[in-house]
Structure formats: structure tokens, C-alpha cells
CSV table of C-alpha atoms (C1' of nucleotides) in Angstrom, one decimal:
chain,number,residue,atom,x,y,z
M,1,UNK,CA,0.0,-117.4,-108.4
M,2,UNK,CA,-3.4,-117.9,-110.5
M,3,UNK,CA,-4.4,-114.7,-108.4
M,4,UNK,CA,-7.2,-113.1,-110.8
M,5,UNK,CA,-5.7,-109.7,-109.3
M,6,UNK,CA,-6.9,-106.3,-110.7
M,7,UNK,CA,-4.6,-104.4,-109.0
M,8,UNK,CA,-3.2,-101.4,-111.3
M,9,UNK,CA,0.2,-102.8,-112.1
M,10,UNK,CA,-1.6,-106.3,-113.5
M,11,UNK,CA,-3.8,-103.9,-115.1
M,12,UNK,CA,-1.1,-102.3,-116.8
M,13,UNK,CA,0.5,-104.9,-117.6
M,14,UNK,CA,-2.3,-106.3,-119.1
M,15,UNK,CA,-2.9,-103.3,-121.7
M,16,UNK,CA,1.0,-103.2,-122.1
M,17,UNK,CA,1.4,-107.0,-123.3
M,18,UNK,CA,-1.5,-107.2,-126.1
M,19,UNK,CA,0.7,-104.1,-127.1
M,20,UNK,CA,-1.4,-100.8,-126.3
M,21,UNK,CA,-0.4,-97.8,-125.3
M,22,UNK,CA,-1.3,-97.6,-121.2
M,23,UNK,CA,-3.4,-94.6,-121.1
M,24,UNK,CA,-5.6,-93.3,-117.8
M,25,UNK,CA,-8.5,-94.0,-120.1
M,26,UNK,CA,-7.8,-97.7,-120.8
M,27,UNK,CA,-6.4,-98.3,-117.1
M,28,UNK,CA,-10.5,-97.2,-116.2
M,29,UNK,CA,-12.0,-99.0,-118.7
M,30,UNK,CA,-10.1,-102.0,-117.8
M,31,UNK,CA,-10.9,-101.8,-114.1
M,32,UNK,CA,-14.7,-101.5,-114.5
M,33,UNK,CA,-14.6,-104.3,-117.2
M,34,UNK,CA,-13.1,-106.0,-114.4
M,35,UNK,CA,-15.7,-104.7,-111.9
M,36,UNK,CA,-18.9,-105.3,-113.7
M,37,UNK,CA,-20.2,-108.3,-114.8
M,38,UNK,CA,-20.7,-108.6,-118.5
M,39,UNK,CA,-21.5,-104.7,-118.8
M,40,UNK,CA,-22.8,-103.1,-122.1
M,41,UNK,CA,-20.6,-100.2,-123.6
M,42,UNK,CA,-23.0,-97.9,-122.3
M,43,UNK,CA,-22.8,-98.9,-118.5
M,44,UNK,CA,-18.8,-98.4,-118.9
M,45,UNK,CA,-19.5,-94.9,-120.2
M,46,UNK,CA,-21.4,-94.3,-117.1
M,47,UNK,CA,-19.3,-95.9,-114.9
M,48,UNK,CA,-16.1,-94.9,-116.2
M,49,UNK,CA,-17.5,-90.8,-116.0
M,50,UNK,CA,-17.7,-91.2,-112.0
M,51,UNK,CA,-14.1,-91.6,-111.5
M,52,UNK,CA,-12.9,-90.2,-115.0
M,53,UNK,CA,-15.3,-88.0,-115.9
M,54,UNK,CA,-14.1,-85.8,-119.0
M,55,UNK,CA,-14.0,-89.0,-121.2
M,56,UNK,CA,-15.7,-89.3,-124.0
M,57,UNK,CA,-18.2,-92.2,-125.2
M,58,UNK,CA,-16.3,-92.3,-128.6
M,59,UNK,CA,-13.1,-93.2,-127.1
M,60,UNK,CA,-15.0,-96.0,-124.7
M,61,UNK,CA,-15.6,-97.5,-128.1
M,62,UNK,CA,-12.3,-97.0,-129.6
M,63,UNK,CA,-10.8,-99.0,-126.4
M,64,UNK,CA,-13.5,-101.7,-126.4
M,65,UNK,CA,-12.7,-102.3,-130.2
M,66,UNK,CA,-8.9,-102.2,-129.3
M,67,UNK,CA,-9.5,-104.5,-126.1
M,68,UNK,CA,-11.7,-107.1,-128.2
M,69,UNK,CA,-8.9,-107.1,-131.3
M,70,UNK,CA,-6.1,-107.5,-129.0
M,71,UNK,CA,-8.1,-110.1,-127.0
M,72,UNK,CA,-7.9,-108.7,-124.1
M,73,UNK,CA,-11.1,-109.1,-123.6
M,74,UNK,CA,-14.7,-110.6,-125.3
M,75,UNK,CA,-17.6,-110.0,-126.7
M,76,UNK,CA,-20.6,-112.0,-125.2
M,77,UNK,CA,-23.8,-112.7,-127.7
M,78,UNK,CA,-27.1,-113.0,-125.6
M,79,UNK,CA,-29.9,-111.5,-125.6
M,80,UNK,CA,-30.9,-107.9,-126.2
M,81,UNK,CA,-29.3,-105.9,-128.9
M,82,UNK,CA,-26.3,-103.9,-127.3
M,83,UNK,CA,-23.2,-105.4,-127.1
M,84,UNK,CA,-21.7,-106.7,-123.6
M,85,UNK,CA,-18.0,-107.3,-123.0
M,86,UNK,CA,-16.3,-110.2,-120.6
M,87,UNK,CA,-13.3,-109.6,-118.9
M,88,UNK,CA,-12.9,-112.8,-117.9
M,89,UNK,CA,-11.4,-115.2,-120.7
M,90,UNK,CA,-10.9,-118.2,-119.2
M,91,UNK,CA,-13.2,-121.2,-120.8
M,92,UNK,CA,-16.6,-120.6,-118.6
M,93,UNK,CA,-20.1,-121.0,-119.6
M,94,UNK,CA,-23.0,-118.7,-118.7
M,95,UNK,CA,-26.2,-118.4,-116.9
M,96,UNK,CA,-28.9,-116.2,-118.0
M,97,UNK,CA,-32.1,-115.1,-116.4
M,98,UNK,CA,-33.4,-113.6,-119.2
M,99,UNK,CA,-36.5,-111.8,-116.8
M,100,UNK,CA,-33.7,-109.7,-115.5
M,101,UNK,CA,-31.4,-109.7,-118.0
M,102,UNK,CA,-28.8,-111.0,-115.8
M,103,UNK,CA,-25.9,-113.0,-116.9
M,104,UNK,CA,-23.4,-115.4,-114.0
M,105,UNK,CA,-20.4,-116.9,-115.4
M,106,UNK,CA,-20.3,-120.8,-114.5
M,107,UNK,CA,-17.2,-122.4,-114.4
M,108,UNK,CA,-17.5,-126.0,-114.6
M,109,UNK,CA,-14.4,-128.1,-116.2
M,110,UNK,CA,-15.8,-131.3,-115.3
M,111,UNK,CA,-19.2,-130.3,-117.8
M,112,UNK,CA,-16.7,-128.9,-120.7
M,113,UNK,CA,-14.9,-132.4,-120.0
M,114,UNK,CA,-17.7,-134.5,-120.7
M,115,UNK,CA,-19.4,-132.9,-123.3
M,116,UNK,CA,-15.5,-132.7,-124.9
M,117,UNK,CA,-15.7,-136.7,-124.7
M,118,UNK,CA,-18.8,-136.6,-126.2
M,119,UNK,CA,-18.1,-135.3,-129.4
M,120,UNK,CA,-15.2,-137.2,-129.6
M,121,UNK,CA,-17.0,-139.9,-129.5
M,122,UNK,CA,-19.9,-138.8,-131.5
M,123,UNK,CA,-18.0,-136.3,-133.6
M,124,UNK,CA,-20.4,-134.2,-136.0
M,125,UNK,CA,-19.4,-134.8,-139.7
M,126,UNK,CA,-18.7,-132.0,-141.7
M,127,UNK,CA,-18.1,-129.6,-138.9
M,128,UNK,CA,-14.8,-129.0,-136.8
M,129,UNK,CA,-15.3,-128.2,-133.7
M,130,UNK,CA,-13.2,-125.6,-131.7
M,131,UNK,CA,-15.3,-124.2,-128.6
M,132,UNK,CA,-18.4,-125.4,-127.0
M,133,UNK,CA,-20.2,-123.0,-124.8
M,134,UNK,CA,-23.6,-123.5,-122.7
M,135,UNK,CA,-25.7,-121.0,-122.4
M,136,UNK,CA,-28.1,-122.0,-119.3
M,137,UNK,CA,-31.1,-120.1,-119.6
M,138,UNK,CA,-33.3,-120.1,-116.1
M,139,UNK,CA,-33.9,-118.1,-113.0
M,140,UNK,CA,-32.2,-117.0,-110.2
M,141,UNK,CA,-33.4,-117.6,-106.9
M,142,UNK,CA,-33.0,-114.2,-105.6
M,143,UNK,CA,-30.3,-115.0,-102.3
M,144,UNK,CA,-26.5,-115.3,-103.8
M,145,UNK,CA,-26.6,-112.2,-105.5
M,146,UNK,CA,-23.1,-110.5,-106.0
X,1,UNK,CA,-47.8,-136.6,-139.2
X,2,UNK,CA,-44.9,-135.3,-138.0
X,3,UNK,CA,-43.9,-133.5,-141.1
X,4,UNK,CA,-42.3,-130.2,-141.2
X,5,UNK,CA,-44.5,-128.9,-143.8
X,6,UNK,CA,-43.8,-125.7,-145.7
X,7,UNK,CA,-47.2,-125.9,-147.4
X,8,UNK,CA,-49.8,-123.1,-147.5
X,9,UNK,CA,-51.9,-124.3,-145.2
X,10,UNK,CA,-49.6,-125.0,-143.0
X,11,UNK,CA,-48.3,-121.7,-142.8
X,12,UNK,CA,-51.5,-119.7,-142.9
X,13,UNK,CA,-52.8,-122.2,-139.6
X,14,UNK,CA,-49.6,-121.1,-137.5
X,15,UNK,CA,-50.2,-118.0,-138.0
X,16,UNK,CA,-53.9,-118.2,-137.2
X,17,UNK,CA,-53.4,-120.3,-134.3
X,18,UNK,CA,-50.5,-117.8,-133.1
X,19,UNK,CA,-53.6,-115.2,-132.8
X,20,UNK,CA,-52.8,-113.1,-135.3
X,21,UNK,CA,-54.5,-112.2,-139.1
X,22,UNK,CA,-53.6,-113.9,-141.8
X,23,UNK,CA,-52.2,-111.4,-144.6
X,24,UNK,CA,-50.3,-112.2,-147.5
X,25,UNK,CA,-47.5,-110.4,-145.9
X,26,UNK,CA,-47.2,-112.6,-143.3
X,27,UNK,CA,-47.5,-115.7,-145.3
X,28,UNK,CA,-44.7,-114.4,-147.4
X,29,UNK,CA,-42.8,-113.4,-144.4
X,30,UNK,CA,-43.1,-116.9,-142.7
X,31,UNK,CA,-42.3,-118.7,-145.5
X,32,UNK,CA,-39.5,-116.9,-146.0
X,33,UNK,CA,-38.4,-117.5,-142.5
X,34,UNK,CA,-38.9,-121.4,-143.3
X,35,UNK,CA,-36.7,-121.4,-146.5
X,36,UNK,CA,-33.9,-119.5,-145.0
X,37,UNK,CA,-31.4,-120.6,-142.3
X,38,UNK,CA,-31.9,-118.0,-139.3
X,39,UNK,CA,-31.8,-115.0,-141.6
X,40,UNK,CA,-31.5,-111.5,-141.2
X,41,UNK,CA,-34.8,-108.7,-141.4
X,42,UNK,CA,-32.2,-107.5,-144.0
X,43,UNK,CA,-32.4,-110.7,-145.3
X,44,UNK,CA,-35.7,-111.3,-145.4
X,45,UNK,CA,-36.9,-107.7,-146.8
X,46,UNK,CA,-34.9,-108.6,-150.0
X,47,UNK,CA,-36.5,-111.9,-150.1
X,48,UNK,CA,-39.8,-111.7,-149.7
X,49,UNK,CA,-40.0,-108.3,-151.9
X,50,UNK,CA,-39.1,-110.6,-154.4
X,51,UNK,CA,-42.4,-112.1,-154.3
X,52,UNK,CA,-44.3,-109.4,-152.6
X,53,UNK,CA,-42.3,-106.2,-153.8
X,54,UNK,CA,-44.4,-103.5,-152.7
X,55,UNK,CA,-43.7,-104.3,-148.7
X,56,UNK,CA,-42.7,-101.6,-146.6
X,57,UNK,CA,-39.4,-102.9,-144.1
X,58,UNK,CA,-41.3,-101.2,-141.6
X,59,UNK,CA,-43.9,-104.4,-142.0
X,60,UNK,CA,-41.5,-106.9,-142.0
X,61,UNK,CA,-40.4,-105.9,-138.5
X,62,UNK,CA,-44.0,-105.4,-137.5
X,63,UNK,CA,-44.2,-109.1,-138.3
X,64,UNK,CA,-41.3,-110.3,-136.9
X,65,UNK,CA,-42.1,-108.9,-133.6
X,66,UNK,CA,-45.5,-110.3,-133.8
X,67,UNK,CA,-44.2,-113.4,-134.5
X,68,UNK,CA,-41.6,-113.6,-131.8
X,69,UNK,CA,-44.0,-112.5,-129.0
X,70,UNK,CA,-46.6,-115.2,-130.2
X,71,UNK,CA,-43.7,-117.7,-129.9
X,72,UNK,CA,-44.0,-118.0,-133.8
X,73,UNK,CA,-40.4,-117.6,-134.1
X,74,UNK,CA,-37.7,-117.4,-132.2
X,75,UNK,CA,-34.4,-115.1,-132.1
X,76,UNK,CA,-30.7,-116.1,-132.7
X,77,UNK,CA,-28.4,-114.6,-130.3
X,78,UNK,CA,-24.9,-114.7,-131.7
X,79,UNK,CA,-22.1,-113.0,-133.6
X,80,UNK,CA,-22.5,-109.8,-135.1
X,81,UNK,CA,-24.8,-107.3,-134.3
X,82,UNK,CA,-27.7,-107.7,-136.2
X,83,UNK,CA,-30.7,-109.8,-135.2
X,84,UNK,CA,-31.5,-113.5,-136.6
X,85,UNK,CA,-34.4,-115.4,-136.3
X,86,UNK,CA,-35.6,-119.0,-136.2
X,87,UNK,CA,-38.6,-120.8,-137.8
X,88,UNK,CA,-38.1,-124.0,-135.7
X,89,UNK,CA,-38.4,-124.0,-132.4
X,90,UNK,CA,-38.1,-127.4,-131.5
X,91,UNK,CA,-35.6,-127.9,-128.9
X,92,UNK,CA,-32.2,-127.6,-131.0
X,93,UNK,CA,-28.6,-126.5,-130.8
X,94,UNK,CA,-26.5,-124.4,-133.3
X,95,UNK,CA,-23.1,-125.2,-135.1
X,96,UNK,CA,-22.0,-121.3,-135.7
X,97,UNK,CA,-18.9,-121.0,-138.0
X,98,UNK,CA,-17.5,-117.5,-137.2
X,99,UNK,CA,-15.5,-117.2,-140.0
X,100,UNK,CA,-18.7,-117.6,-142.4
X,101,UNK,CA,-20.8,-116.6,-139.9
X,102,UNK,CA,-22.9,-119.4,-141.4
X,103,UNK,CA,-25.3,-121.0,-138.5
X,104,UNK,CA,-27.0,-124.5,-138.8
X,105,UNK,CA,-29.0,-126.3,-136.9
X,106,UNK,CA,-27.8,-129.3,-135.3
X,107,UNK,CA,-30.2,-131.8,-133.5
X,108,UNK,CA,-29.3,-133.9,-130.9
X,109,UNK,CA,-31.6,-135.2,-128.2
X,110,UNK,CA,-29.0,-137.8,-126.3
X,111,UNK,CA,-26.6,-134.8,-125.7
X,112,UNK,CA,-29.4,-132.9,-124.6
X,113,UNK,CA,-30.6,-135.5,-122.1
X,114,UNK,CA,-27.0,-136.3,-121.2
X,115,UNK,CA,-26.4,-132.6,-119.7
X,116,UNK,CA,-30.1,-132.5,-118.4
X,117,UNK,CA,-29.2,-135.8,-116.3
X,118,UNK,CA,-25.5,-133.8,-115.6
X,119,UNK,CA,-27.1,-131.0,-114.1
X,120,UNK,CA,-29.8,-133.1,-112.3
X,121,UNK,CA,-26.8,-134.7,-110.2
X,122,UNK,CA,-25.2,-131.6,-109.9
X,123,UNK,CA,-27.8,-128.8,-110.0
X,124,UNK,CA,-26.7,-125.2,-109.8
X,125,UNK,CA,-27.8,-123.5,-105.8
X,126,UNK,CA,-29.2,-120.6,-106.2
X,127,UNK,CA,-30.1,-121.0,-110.0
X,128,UNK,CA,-33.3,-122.7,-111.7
X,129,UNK,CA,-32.6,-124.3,-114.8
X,130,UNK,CA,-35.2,-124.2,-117.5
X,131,UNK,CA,-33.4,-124.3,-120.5
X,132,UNK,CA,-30.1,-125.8,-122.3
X,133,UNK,CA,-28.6,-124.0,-125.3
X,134,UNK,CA,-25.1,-125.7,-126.7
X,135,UNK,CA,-23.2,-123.5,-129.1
X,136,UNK,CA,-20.8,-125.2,-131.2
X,137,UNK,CA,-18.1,-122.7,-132.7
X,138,UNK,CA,-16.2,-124.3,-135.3
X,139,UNK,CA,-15.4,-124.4,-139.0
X,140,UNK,CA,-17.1,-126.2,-141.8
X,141,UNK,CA,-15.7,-128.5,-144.0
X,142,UNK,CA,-17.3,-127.2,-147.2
X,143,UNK,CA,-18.8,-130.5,-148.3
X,144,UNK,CA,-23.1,-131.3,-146.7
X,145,UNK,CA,-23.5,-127.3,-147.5
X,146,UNK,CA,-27.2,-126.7,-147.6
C,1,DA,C1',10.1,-87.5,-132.8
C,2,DT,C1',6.9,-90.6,-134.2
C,3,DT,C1',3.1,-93.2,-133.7
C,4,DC,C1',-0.8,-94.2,-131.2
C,5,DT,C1',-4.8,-92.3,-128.7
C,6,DT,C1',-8.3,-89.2,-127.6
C,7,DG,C1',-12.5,-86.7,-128.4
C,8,DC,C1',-15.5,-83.8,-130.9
C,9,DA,C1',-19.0,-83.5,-134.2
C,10,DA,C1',-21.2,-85.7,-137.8
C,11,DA,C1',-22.6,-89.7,-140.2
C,12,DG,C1',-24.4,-94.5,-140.4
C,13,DC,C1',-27.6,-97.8,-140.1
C,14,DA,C1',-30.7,-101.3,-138.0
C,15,DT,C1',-34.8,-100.8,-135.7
C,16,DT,C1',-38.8,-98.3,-133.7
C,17,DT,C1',-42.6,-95.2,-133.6
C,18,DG,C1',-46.6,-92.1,-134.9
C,19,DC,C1',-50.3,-91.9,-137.5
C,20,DA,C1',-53.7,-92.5,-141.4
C,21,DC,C1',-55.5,-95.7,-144.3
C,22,DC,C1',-56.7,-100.5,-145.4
C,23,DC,C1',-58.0,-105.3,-144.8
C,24,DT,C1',-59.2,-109.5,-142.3
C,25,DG,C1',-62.4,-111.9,-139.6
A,1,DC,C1',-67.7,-102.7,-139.3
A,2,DA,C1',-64.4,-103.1,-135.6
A,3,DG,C1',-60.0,-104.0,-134.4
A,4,DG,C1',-55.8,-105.3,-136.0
A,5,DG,C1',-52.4,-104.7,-139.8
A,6,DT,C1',-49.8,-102.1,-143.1
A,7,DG,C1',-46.8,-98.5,-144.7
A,8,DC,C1',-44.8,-94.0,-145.1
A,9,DA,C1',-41.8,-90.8,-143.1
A,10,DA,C1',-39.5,-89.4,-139.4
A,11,DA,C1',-37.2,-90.4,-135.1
A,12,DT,C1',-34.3,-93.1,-132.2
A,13,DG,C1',-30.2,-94.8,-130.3
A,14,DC,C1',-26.2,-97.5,-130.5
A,15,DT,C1',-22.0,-97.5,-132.8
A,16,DT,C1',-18.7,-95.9,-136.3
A,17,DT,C1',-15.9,-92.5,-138.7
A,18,DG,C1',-13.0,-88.4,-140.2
A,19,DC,C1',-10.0,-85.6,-138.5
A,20,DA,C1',-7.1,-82.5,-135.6
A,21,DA,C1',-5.0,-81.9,-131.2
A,22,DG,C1',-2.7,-84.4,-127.5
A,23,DA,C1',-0.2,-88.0,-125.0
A,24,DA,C1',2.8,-92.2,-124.6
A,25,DT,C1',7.0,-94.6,-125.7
DNA sequence: ATTCTTGCAAAGCATTTGCACCCTG
DNA sequence: CAGGGTGCAAATGCTTTGCAAGAAT
């Protein structure tokens, strides 16, 4: 039941219920936002041309911009100056190597948890927290790769 | 002795000790950089022309680069799509208010030492931490503005 | 049928680059 | 005076926009 399925009907559905128009060209953007791992816009043009190749680059921004308003998906701030997009929107941190410009997701409730607790404990005055994210800067040790 | 010192000679012996020439763009540059809160090259043209107004923009990224591969600076990595930079490089943590888009620095050595010891117990396989980054997104409550 | 979506071509804009002159050390 | 720094102008490259034709509901 908390299957994280990319199968075309969830996919579907998933442009459908933020209330977009399901369209061959979103159903392939969706699937290698789903693929990749934090890809940039320009890695999804590519991408995306293999299996539908007639689309054009200005509508893979038109969808991205649709995508990120709707929130169906996110934008992800790290280094380098494109843009990269996260399908994934459940509350997860990052890892970054920034050698390779590779970025993991980390899932870690029992880290959110604590560091949760310690602002409520310590809260910061003046500011009102809403999210906390760590970004884990370091390298990968080559083995584990997807 | 451990003053953060804006001074002249301050400025002019990071620079020198960074390797590079001291010019009166630079010096207007970094101090600039030290009376702003991670501002923009946008920002920063504007500013420092108002002291120095014959400076090309072309100079002003010249310098920032410099500065940023000297570890002189650092770079921001957040919302929006343009690039920020840092005069402090001491380790430190960001309160971002995405509304605003306002960024402050926000110190914090026991919640840095806490997640440290956190991932010490439970390191990361296949992963090699050298760096912690927490990014606080939240609102302001308009009162302690700079 | 109507509204949303696509895609082309062109514009926008932050940043980079080539190159000649100038200044710091 | 040698090497690095500056600045102009032009280029680059990611992203946005205007708009007309096409597709989805």
C-alpha cells in the first residue's frame, strides 16, 4: 500500500489529481523524473528525446514549471547553477559529493526527530520554523552505486 | 583577538594572504561582501559602484570567482536561481525565509556537535561525511530585522 | 466546444570569455 | 617590468515568453 509504484496508471493519476491535463508528454517527463535521480532540465530533454523524441525543450520546461506549481514535484537548491527537480516528496535529506556532483536522498526519521526536539527545546527567537533539511556534504565510497 | 573586523587592513590582508593583488576593486568588492547578508553579483555591482562607479560587472565576477576559489568566500546554494555568496566562512547554518527570500545566518555549535555525535553512532556505509549544512526554512517574525 | 498544452522562434538575462591595456608587487 | 587584474564588447547557455496550431476533457 505505501508501494512508491511508477507504473503508468499511478503516473496518470498523479498528473490527473494536481489537476493537469495527462498528455504523452507529461506521462514521459513524469517517468524519467521518476527514473533519474535529481536530474537537471536538460538531462530530461535528453532523456525524454529517446523514447519521445519529437518533443521540444520548451515544453520540458512548461511541464517542469507546471509539475513544481502543482507540487508534484520539487525543486532541489545545491550546487551548480541549473536547476534539478525531485520526484520524490516525501521529508528526506540529502547527500552530496560535490567532486562528482552527485546527490543520494537520505531518509532518516529518527535524525528529523531529534533535531525536531531540539528546536523545541531551543527554539530560535524571531524565526518560525517550518522544514529542516540537511544537506550532508562528503564522498562516496565508490561500491553502492545505483 | 577574535574580532570580526571590517577594517581596512583587515580586508586588504585576506585578500593578500588569499594570494591574490590587492586593488581597490577588490577591497570595495570584499567589503561589500562583509556589509551585505549573502548578496547577489547583482547586488553587489549596484553597491560597490556606489563607491567605485566606474567598475565594469565583468570585474565583479572576475573577483568573485577569485575569491571563491581562494576560499575567500563562499557560495549560497538556495532558492532562486541566481548565485549568493558568503563573507563568513566559519562553520554556520542558514535560516532562509522563502517568502522574503531573506537568508541569515544562524550559529549554533551544540546542534552542530549534537548531529556530528548522531552520525558518529550511526554513520552512513558507503558515504564519508565531511561536512553538515542545516537549512532552516521558515518565516520571520518581523521584529530582530538586521 | 472550450480550455489547456504544445512547440517554434525569438527574447531575456545572469554569467563567461577573448583580448588589449593597466596596475600591483 | 612581469604577471596578474581590469574592462569592454561579444558570446554563451539556460530558461522564459508570445503566439498559433493541436490535443484533452
Amino acid at each position: 500500500m505505501i508501494e512508491e509504484s511508477t507504473g503508468l496508471e499511478t503516473i496518470e493519476r498523479r498528473i490527473r489529481e494536481a489537476g493537469l491535463k495527462v498528455t504523452p508528454q507529461r506521462i514521459n517527463v513524469l517517468q524519467m523524473l521518476l527514473a533519474g535521480s535529481h536530474p537537471t532540465a536538460e538531462y530530461l530533454i535528453e532523456k525524454v528525446r529517446e523514447k519521445y523524441s519529437s518533443i521540444s525543450s520548451s515544453t520540458i520546461y512548461h511541464i517542469l514549471d507546471a509539475f513544481v506549481e502543482k507540487g508534484v514535484i520539487g525543486k532541489v537548491y545545491t550546487h551548480g547553477d541549473v536547476m534539478r527537480y525531485d520526484a520524490i516528496l516525501e521529508n528526506h535529506h540529502h547527500l552530496h559529493d560535490i567532486k562528482s556532483d552527485r546527490i543520494e536522498d537520505y531518509f532518516d526519521e529518527q535524525l528529523f526527530q531529534q533535531i525536531k526536539k531540539y528546536f523545541e527545546d531551543n527554539p530560535i527567537s524571531g524565526f518560525e520554523l517550518t522544514d529542516i533539511k540537511v544537506k550532508l556534504r562528503g564522498k562516496f565510497s565508490n561500491n553502492n552505486s545505483k
